[in-house]
């Protein structure tokens, strides 16, 4: 949904450059989540160090987008949909960067799990959760690029499935830990990993909410569906 | 969003709760060229309303209708109804000089008289007989210059020529001159377009301070200025009043696509 047709073509160019960077950042974060999942799913280190190192690129891109947003606001004084677009791109960049942090944190913890003992990993369920996240992210990005409000709302509501999976996995891992004292360290890291994925789901829903703001000019209601019950689980 | 291809009615609320001026179905022609096309709008008591739009859209023409400045243009004809406190200002029995004392105007280019600072401000009160004594006139001059934020800068040189002041000071002198006759409405036609940012900020601060005592209608090419100073902003396009509303909505979520195109810089 790149705003165009301004009398000032340089303004169009600024917005396109920012939007292109959002696309690049989103692709990078998708790659990070995929890479983190692969090592967990295969129980093999599939380039976790490279993933961790790549997080710097995520940080750099986010900083570039924020810097560009400041420049556009200062130099172009955008209004209406243009202003929303700049604000949304800046916000989405920050969200993507946080998602990248969770992917990196997952990689760090996965390295420990692979060394300490991977028998507690509910492989297929973690993979399933990650695949759902990647589909949500893809849809959120499509909603952003096409200005599809309905798809954005759909993505936001899909986060409830991630919450349900997280709640189930949380329970399952705690049960496994209680019967396997040797796997306590791995178990704790797995709990954090699944929590990371749950938070990534929240962030993707946050991107969807930004798309809603972009297209509608107002914020969506505050009642995002939630189903994460882990805080209440014994 | 409203379609630009249709001749749609004005979007937003044209009414004011306590109108000082009510314009209804105002149409203005210069010869056979329509400059204002069926515009209806209230200007509220104590309201600051700004008019924005592309050059030549008719915003200054509309402003000049409100104190019959267009009467001075032979080929200009005004139809419709414009009322000041319910009184038809185009009624043949209305005299324009007292009307223009009630509805003052400040122009784009500061135009002080080639007289002293004092006489620039005293001119209106003198011809309208607002002061009985020299002391009363002195008081009016001082009060007007103070309200225009100019007193401290000129009180030691009131006998010097008004044309010797800086551009920003000259514009504030013109505002003091307008205020001196105790108007109810002040029309401002791009009052800051010839001023630097500091002088502009002073005028905007002045508008802010005057807003409770006067109704102010300001034409501006600066959308940021319209957003900063006004309670409502009206967007005029090819003589039509397209949209009117609070700046916080006009500049963030305009309802008409013509307004949107203009404020986002998409007009070709």
PDB file of C-alpha atoms in Angstrom, chain B residues 2 10 23 28 52 70 75 84 86 104 108-109 125-126 132 136 138 156 162 165 195 203 218 226 229 236 247 254 257:
ATOM      1  CA  UNK B   2     -16.709  11.045  -1.139  1.00  0.00           C
ATOM      2  CA  UNK B  10     -20.355  20.116   1.723  1.00  0.00           C
ATOM      3  CA  UNK B  23     -23.657  32.743   4.826  1.00  0.00           C
ATOM      4  CA  UNK B  28     -20.093  35.077  -6.704  1.00  0.00           C
ATOM      5  CA  UNK B  52      -7.564  26.550   2.663  1.00  0.00           C
ATOM      6  CA  UNK B  70     -16.070  42.894  -3.382  1.00  0.00           C
ATOM      7  CA  UNK B  75     -17.647  43.142 -12.531  1.00  0.00           C
ATOM      8  CA  UNK B  84     -24.097  39.462  10.619  1.00  0.00           C
ATOM      9  CA  UNK B  86     -28.996  38.026  11.767  1.00  0.00           C
ATOM     10  CA  UNK B 104     -12.366  44.423   9.851  1.00  0.00           C
ATOM     11  CA  UNK B 108      -1.665  39.690   2.826  1.00  0.00           C
ATOM     12  CA  UNK B 109       0.753  42.567   2.425  1.00  0.00           C
ATOM     13  CA  UNK B 125     -11.440  55.660  16.072  1.00  0.00           C
ATOM     14  CA  UNK B 126     -11.236  59.258  14.814  1.00  0.00           C
ATOM     15  CA  UNK B 132     -14.310  62.171  22.810  1.00  0.00           C
ATOM     16  CA  UNK B 136      -9.519  58.574  25.345  1.00  0.00           C
ATOM     17  CA  UNK B 138      -4.478  57.752  23.611  1.00  0.00           C
ATOM     18  CA  UNK B 156       8.890  55.294  22.597  1.00  0.00           C
ATOM     19  CA  UNK B 162       4.450  53.146  10.458  1.00  0.00           C
ATOM     20  CA  UNK B 165       8.641  49.192  10.928  1.00  0.00           C
ATOM     21  CA  UNK B 195       6.498  37.227   7.096  1.00  0.00           C
ATOM     22  CA  UNK B 203       0.813  36.740  14.585  1.00  0.00           C
ATOM     23  CA  UNK B 218      -8.325  33.522   8.092  1.00  0.00           C
ATOM     24  CA  UNK B 226      -4.589  26.428   9.554  1.00  0.00           C
ATOM     25  CA  UNK B 229      -4.674  28.456  14.797  1.00  0.00           C
ATOM     26  CA  UNK B 236     -12.609  25.273  -0.914  1.00  0.00           C
ATOM     27  CA  UNK B 247      -8.352  20.558  11.942  1.00  0.00           C
ATOM     28  CA  UNK B 254     -10.468  13.928   5.603  1.00  0.00           C
ATOM     29  CA  UNK B 257     -11.164  12.691  -1.649  1.00  0.00           C
TER      30      UNK B 257
END
